[in-house]
Coordinates of C-alpha atoms in Angstrom, one line a residue:
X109 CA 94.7 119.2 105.4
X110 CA 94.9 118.7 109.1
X111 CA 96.6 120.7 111.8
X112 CA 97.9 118.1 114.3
X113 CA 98.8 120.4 117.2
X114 CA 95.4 121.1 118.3
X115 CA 92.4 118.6 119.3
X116 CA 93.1 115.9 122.2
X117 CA 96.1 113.6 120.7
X118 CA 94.4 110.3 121.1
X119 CA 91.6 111.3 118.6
X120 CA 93.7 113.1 116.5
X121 CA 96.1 110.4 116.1
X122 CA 93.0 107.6 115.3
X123 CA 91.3 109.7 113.1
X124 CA 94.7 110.6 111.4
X125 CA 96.2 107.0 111.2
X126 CA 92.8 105.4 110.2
X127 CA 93.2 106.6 106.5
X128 CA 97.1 105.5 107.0
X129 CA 96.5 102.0 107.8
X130 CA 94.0 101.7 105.0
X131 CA 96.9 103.5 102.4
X132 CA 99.2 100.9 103.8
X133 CA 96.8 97.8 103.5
X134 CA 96.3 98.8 99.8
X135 CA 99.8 98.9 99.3
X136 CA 100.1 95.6 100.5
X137 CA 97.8 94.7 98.6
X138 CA 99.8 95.7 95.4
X139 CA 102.7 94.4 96.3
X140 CA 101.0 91.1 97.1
X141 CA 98.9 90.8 94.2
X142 CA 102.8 90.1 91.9
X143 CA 103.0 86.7 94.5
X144 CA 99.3 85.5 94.4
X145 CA 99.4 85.6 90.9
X146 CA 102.8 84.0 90.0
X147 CA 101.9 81.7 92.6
X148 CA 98.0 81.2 91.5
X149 CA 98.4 81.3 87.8
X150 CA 101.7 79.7 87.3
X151 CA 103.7 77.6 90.0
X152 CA 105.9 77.4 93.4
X153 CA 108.7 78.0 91.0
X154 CA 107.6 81.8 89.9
X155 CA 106.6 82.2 93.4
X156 CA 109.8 81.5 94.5
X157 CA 111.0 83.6 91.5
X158 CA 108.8 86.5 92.3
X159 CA 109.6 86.5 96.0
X160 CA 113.5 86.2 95.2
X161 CA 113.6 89.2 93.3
X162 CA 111.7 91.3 96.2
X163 CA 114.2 91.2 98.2
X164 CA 116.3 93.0 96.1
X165 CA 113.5 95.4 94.9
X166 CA 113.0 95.9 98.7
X167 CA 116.0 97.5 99.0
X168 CA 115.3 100.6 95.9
X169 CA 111.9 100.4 97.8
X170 CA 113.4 101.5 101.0
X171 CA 115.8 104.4 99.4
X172 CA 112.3 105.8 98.1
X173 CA 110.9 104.9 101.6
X174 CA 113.8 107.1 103.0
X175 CA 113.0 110.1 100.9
X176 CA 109.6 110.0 101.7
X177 CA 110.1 110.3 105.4
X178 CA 112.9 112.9 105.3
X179 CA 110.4 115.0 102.6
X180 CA 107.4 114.2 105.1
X181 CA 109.3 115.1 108.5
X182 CA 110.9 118.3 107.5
X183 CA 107.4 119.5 105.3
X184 CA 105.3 118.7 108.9
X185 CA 107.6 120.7 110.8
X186 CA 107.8 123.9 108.4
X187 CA 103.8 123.4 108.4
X188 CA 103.8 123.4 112.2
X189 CA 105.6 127.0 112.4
X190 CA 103.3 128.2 109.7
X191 CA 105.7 129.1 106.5
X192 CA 104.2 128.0 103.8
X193 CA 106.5 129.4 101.4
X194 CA 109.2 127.1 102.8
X195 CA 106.5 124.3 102.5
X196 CA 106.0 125.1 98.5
X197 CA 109.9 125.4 98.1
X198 CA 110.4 122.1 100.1
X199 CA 108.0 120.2 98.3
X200 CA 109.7 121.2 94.7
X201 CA 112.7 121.0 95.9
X202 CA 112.4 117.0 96.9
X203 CA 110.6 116.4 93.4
X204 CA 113.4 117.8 92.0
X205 CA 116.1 115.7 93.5
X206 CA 114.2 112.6 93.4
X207 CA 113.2 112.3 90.1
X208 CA 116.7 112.6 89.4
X209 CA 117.9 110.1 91.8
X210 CA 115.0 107.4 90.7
X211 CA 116.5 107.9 87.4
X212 CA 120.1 106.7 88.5
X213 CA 119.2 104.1 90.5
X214 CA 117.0 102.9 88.0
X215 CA 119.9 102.3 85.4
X216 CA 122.0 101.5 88.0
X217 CA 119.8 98.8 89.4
X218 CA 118.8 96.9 86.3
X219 CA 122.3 96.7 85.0
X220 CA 123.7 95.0 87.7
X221 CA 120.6 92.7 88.4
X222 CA 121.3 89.8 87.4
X223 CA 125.0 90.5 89.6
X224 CA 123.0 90.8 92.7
X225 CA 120.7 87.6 92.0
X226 CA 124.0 85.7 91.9
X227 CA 124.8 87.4 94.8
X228 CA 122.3 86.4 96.6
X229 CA 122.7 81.9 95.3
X230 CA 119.3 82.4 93.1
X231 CA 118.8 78.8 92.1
X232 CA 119.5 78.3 87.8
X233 CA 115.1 77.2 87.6
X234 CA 114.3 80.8 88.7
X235 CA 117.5 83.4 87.6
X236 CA 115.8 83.9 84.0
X237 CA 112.2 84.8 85.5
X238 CA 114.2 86.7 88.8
X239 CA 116.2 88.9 86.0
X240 CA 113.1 89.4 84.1
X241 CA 111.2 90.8 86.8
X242 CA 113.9 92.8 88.3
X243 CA 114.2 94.6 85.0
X244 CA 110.6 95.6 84.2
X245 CA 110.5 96.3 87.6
X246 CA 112.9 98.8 87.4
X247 CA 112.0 101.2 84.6
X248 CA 109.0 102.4 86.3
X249 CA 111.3 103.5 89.4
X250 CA 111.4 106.8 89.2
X251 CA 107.9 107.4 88.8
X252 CA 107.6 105.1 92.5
X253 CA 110.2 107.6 93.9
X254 CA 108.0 110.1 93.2
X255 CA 104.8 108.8 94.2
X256 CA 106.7 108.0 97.8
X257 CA 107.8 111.6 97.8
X258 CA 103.9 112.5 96.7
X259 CA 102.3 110.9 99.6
X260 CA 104.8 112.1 102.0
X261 CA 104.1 115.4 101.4
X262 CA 100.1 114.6 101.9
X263 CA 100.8 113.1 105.4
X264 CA 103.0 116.1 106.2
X265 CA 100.4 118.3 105.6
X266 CA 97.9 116.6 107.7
X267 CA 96.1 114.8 104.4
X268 CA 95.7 111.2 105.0
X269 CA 92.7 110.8 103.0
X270 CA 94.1 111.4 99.4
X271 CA 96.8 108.8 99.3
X272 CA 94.4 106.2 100.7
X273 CA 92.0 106.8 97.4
X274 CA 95.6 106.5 95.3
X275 CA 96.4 103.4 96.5
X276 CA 93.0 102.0 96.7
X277 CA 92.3 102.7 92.9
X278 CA 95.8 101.3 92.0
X279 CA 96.2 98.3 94.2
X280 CA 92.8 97.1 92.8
X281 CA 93.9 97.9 89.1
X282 CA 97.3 96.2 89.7
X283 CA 95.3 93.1 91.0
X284 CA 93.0 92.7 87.9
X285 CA 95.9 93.8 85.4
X286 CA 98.1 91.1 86.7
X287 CA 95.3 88.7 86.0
X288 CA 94.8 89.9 82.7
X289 CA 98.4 89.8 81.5
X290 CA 99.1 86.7 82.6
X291 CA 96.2 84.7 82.5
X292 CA 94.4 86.0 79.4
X293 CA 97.7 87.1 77.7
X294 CA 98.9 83.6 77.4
X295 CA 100.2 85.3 73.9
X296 CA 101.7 82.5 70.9
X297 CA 104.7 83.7 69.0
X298 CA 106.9 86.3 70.0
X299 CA 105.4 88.2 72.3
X300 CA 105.1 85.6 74.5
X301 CA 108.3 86.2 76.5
X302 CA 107.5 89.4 77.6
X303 CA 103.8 89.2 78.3
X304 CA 103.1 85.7 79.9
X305 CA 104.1 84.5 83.4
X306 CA 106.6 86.6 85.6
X307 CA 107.4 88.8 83.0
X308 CA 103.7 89.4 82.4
X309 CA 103.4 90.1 86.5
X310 CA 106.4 92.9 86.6
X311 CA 104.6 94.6 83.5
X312 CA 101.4 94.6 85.3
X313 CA 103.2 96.3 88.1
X314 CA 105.2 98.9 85.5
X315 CA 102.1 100.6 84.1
X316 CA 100.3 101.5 87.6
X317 CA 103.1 101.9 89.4
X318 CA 103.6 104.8 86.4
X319 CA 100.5 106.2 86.3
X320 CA 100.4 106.1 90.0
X321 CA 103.6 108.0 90.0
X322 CA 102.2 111.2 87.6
X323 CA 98.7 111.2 88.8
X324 CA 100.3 111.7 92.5
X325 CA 102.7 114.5 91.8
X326 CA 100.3 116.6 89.7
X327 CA 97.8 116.0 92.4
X328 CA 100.5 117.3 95.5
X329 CA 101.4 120.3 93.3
X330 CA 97.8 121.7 93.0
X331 CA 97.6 120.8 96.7
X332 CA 100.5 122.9 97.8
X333 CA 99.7 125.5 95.2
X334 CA 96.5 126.1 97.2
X335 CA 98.6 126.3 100.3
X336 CA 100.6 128.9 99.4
X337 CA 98.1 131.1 97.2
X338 CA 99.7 133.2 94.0
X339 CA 103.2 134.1 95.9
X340 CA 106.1 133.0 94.5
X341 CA 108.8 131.0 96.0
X342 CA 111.9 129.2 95.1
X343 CA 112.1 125.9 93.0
X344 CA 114.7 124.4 95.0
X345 CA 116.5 125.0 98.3
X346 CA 120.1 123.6 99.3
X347 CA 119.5 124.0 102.8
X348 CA 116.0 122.5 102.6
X349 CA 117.8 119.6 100.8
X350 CA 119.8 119.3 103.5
X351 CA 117.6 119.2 106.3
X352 CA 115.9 116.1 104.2
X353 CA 118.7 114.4 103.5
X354 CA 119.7 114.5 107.5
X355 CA 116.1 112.6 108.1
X356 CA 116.0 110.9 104.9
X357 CA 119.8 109.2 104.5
X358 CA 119.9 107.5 108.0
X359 CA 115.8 106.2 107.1
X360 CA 117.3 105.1 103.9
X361 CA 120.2 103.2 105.1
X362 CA 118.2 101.7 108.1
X363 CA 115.7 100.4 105.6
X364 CA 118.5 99.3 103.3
X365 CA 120.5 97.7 105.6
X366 CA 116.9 96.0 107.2
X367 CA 116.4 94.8 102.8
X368 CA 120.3 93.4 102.6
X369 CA 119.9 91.5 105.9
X370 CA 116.8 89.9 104.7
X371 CA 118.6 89.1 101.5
X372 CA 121.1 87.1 103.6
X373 CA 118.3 85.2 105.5
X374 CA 116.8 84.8 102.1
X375 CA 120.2 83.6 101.1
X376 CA 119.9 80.8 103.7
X377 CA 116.8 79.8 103.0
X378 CA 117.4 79.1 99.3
X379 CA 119.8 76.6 101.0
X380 CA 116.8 74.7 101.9
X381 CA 115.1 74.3 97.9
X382 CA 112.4 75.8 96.2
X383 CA 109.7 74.4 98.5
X384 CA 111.0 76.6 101.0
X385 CA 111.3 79.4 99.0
X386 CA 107.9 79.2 98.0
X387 CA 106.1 78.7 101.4
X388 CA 108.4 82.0 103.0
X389 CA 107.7 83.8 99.9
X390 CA 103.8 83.7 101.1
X391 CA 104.0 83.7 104.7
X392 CA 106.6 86.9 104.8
X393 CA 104.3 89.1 102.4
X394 CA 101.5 87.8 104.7
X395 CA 103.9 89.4 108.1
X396 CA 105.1 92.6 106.0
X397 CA 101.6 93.4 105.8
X398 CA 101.4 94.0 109.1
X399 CA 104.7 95.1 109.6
X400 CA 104.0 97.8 107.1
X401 CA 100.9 98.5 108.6
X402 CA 102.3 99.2 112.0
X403 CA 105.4 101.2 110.1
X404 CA 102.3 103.5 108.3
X405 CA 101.0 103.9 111.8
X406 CA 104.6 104.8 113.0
X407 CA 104.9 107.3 110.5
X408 CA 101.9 109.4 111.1
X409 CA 103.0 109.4 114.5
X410 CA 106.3 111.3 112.9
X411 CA 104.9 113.5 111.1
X412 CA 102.6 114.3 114.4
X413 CA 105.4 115.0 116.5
X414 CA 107.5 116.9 113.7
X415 CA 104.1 119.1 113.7
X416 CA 103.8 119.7 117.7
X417 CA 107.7 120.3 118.0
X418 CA 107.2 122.6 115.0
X419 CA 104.7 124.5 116.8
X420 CA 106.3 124.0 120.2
X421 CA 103.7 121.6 122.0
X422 CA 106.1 119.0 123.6
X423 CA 103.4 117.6 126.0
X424 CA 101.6 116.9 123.2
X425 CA 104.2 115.0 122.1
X426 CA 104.5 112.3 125.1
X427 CA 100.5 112.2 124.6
X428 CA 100.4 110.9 121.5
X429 CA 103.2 108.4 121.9
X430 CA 101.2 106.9 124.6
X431 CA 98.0 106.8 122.6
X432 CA 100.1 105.7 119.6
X433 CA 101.6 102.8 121.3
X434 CA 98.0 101.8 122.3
X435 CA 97.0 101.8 118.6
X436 CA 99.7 99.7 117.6
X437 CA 99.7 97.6 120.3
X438 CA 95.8 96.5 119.2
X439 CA 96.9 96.3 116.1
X440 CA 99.1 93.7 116.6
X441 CA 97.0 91.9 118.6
X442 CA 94.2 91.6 116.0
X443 CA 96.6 90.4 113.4
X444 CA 98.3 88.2 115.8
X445 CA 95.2 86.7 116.4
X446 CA 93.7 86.3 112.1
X447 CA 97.8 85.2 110.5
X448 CA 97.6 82.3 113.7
X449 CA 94.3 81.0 113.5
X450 CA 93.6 81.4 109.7
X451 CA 97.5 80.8 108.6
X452 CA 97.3 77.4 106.6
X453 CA 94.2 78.8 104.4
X454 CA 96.3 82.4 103.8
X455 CA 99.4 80.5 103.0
X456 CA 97.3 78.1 101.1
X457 CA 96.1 81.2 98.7
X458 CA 99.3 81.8 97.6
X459 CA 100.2 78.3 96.4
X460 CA 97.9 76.3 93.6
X461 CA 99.8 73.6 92.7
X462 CA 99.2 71.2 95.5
X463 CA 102.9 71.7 97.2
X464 CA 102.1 70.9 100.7
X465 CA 105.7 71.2 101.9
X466 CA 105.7 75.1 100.6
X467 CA 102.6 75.2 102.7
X468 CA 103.8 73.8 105.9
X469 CA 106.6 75.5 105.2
X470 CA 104.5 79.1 105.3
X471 CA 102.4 77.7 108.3
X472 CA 105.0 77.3 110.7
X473 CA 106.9 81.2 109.8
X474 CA 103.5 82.5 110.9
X475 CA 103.0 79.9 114.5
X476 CA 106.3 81.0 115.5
X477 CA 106.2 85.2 115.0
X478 CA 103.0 86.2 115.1
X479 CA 102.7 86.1 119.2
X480 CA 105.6 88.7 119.2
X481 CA 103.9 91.1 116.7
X482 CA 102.5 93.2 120.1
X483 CA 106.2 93.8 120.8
X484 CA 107.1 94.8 117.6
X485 CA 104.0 97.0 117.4
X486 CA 105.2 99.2 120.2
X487 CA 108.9 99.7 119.1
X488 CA 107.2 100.8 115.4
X489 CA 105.3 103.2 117.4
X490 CA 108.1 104.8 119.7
X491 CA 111.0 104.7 116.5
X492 CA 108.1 106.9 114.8
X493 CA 108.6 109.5 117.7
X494 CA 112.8 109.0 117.7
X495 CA 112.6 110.0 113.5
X496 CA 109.7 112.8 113.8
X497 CA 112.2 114.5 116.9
X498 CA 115.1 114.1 113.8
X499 CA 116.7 111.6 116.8
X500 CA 118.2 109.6 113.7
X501 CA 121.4 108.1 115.4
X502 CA 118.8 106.3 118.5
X503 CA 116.5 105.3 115.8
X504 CA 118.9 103.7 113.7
X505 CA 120.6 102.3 117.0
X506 CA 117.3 100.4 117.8
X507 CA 116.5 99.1 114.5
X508 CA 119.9 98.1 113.4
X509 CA 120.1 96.0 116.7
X510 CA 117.0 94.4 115.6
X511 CA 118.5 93.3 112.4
X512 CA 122.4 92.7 113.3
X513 CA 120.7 89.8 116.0
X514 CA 118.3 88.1 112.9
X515 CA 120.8 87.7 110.8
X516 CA 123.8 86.4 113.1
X517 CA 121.0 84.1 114.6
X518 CA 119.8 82.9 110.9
X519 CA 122.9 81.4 110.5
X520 CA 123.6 80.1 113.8
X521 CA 121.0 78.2 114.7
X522 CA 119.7 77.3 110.9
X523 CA 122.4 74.2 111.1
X524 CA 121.0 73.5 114.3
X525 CA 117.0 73.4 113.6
X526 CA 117.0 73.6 110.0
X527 CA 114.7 75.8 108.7
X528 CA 112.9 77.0 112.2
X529 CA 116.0 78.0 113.2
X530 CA 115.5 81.3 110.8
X531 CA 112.3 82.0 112.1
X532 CA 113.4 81.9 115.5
X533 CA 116.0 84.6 114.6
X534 CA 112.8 87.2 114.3
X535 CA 111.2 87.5 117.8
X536 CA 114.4 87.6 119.4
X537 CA 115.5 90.3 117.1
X538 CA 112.2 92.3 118.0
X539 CA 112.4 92.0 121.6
X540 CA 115.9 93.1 122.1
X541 CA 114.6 96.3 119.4
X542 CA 112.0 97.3 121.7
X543 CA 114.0 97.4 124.8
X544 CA 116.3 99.5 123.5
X545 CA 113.9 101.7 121.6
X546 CA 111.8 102.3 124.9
X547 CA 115.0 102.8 126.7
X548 CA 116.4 105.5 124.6
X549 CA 112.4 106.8 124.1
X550 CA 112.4 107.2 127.8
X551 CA 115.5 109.1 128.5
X552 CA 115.0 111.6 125.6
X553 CA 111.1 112.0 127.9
X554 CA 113.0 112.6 130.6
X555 CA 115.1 115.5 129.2
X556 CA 112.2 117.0 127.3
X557 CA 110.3 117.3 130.9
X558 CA 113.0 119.0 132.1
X559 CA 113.5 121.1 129.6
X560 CA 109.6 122.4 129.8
X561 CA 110.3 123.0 133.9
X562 CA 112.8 125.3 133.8
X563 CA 111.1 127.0 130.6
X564 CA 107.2 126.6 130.6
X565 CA 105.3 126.3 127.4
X566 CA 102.3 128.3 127.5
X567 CA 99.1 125.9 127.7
X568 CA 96.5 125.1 124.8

């Protein structure tokens, strides 16, 4: 565990966010691994397939997402102030909760698949395989919620090192499990349907994600045993519950509504076949990496200003969002640099079958976004502050912004441009995020400042 209120904020944050960005780039990894197979082993069509059905998986992702970071903020904050009884009863109470939510959504979500593939025009060549995946996906949900809840609750506690060996061990098994299931599984007879191709790539995905799950929440429970000693505290708090869900509903919803308005781009772009399906379906998994990366990043620094508010350090606070925004802003420009230069050989990964036009495709998403990703990495970096202060309404102000513009511009200017009139839709959606997000950053500075002159906070 790591106290984040003491040490000089630019070194805390690195050495912090370091493990973060390698948890992130492991998950990325993982969730990666389902395209480059399908679209390795099999063809552009289970590409497409695989990549349809994300969208939708994208959008249980981001209600686990939003449990993780209203768990995480409010754990960091009763950590800062020292009561670690609160902590233990925080941390149970959230496993509590969300194990029974991931069980609801779970039932929920894979009877009404194939309703939201229809939704969302899924061609007839990939619905079967999009279903398929959907479903297997699905059953191991709960044990993702709680593996999101898991690793929140490390980060809170100033623990970035033990999710990073998580998600190293299972992004590299789900890689070489994929593999095995559907290359060597090519199985005759009746197993075949649920072992080879996309099927065989969600099953691949349901046993780690599983194990992943337990493995994390026995793991968080001996670490916040430890914490709190032999005392014993409460199994579940409603007014802890509802200081989570005040941090973890508006993260949930943002992320939601961020996963339905990429279902309506991805709407559009079926519009334009399977070809283009196929080449976004490599080059977007290629940009969330880095946009998750930057969101990892952007979550530490919550959890590091939940801590310093927590312990009353506000100066600390403006520190480490200026040496956040540094992080992130060389960040960006490293991958910026590697997804332009190297795009047609990392789109070409993805895609064995020879379709150049799924390639080009890919190619161009990259040439046109990744010279923004500098702006994007510095409105990630200043929303994290915004969430870890529990400013909710001016993070979801920025962000939904963001989104609102893509997706009015998607379908404006795609009958203009065709196709590159989607991707245009995403670096005018980031720059109008940031400005805002600085804006309202700036203000709430302002007031903090203020705040601290008429009552001093006692130095370090």
């Amino acid at each position: 565990m790591k106290d984040l209120t003491v040490g000089k904020p630019g070194r805390v944050l690195l050495a912090y966010s370091l493990p973060l960005f390698g948890s992130i780039i492991f998950q990325q990894l993982y969730n990666i691994a389902d395209s480059f197979v399908a679209g390795h082993f099999i063809s552009t069509e289970a590409l497409a397939a695989v990549g349809n059905s994300s969208e939708i998986t994208l959008i249980f992702i981001a209600i686990a997402f939003g449990c993780n970071i209203g768990t995480s903020v409010v754990t960091a904050n009763l950590f800062g102030q020292k009561e670690m009884k609160q902590v233990h009863t925080c941390v149970t109470t959230a496993l509590i909760f969300c194990g029974i939510l991931g069980v609801l959504l779970s039932v929920v979500g894979i009877l009404t698949s194939e309703w939201m593939l229809t939704l969302l025009d899924t061609p007839v060549e990939t619905m079967k395989d999009s279903v398929a995946y959907i479903q297997i996906y699905l059953m191991s949900y709960v044990f993702l919620m709680l593996y999101q809840v898991a690793t929140g609750i490390f980060s809170a506690l100033g623990d970035s090192k033990t999710p990073f060996y998580f998600l190293a061990v299972s992004s590299i098994t789900n890689i070489f499990v994929d593999i095995l299931f559907v290359r060597d599984f090519q199985m005759e007879g009746r197993y075949q349907w649920c072992i080879a191709a996309v099927p065989g790539v969600a099953w691949a995905t349901f046993l780690c994600q599983s194990i992943s799950g337990i493995v994390a929440v026995i793991f968080v429970l001996k670490k916040v045993h430890e914490v709190v000693g032999g005392e014993k505290c409460p199994l579940f708090s409603g007014v802890l519950l509802k200081k989570m869900l005040i941090i973890a509903i508006p993260s949930a919803i943002q992320q939601s509504f961020i996963s339905v308005g990429n279902i309506l781009v991805q709407r559009v772009i079926n519009g334009f076949g399977t070809a283009c399906m196929g080449g976004y379906t490599a080059a977007i998994k290629l940009n969330n990496m880095f946009v998750t990366s930057v969101t990892a990043l952007g979550n530490g620094m919550s959890n590091y200003t939940s801590q310093n508010l927590g312990a009353g350090k506000n100066e600390r606070v403006r520190h480490g969002c200026r040496s956040g925004v540094t992080i992130g802003m060389t960040m960006g420009a490293i991958f910026a640099v590697v997804f332009y230069v190297f795009a047609k050989p990392l789109v070409y990964a993805f895609i064995s079958d020879g379709n150049l036009e799924a390639v080009d495709v890919g190619v161009d998403f990259l040439h046109i976004v990744t010279p923004f990703y500098i702006f994007l990495s510095i409105k990630l970096m200043v929303d994290g502050v915004q969430r870890g202060a529990a400013r909710m309404l001016q993070f979801m102000i920025a962000t939904l912004s963001d989104l609102f513009l893509r997706v009015v511009l998607s379908f404006m200017l795609s009958p203009i441009f065709g196709i590159r009139g989607v991707w245009y839709s995403w670096p005018v959606g980031w720059v109008v995020g940031i400005v805002l997000s600085a804006t309202l950053y700036l203000v709430w500075a302002r007031k903090l400042t203020a705040r601290e002159e008429k009552t001093p906070v006692k130095a370090e």
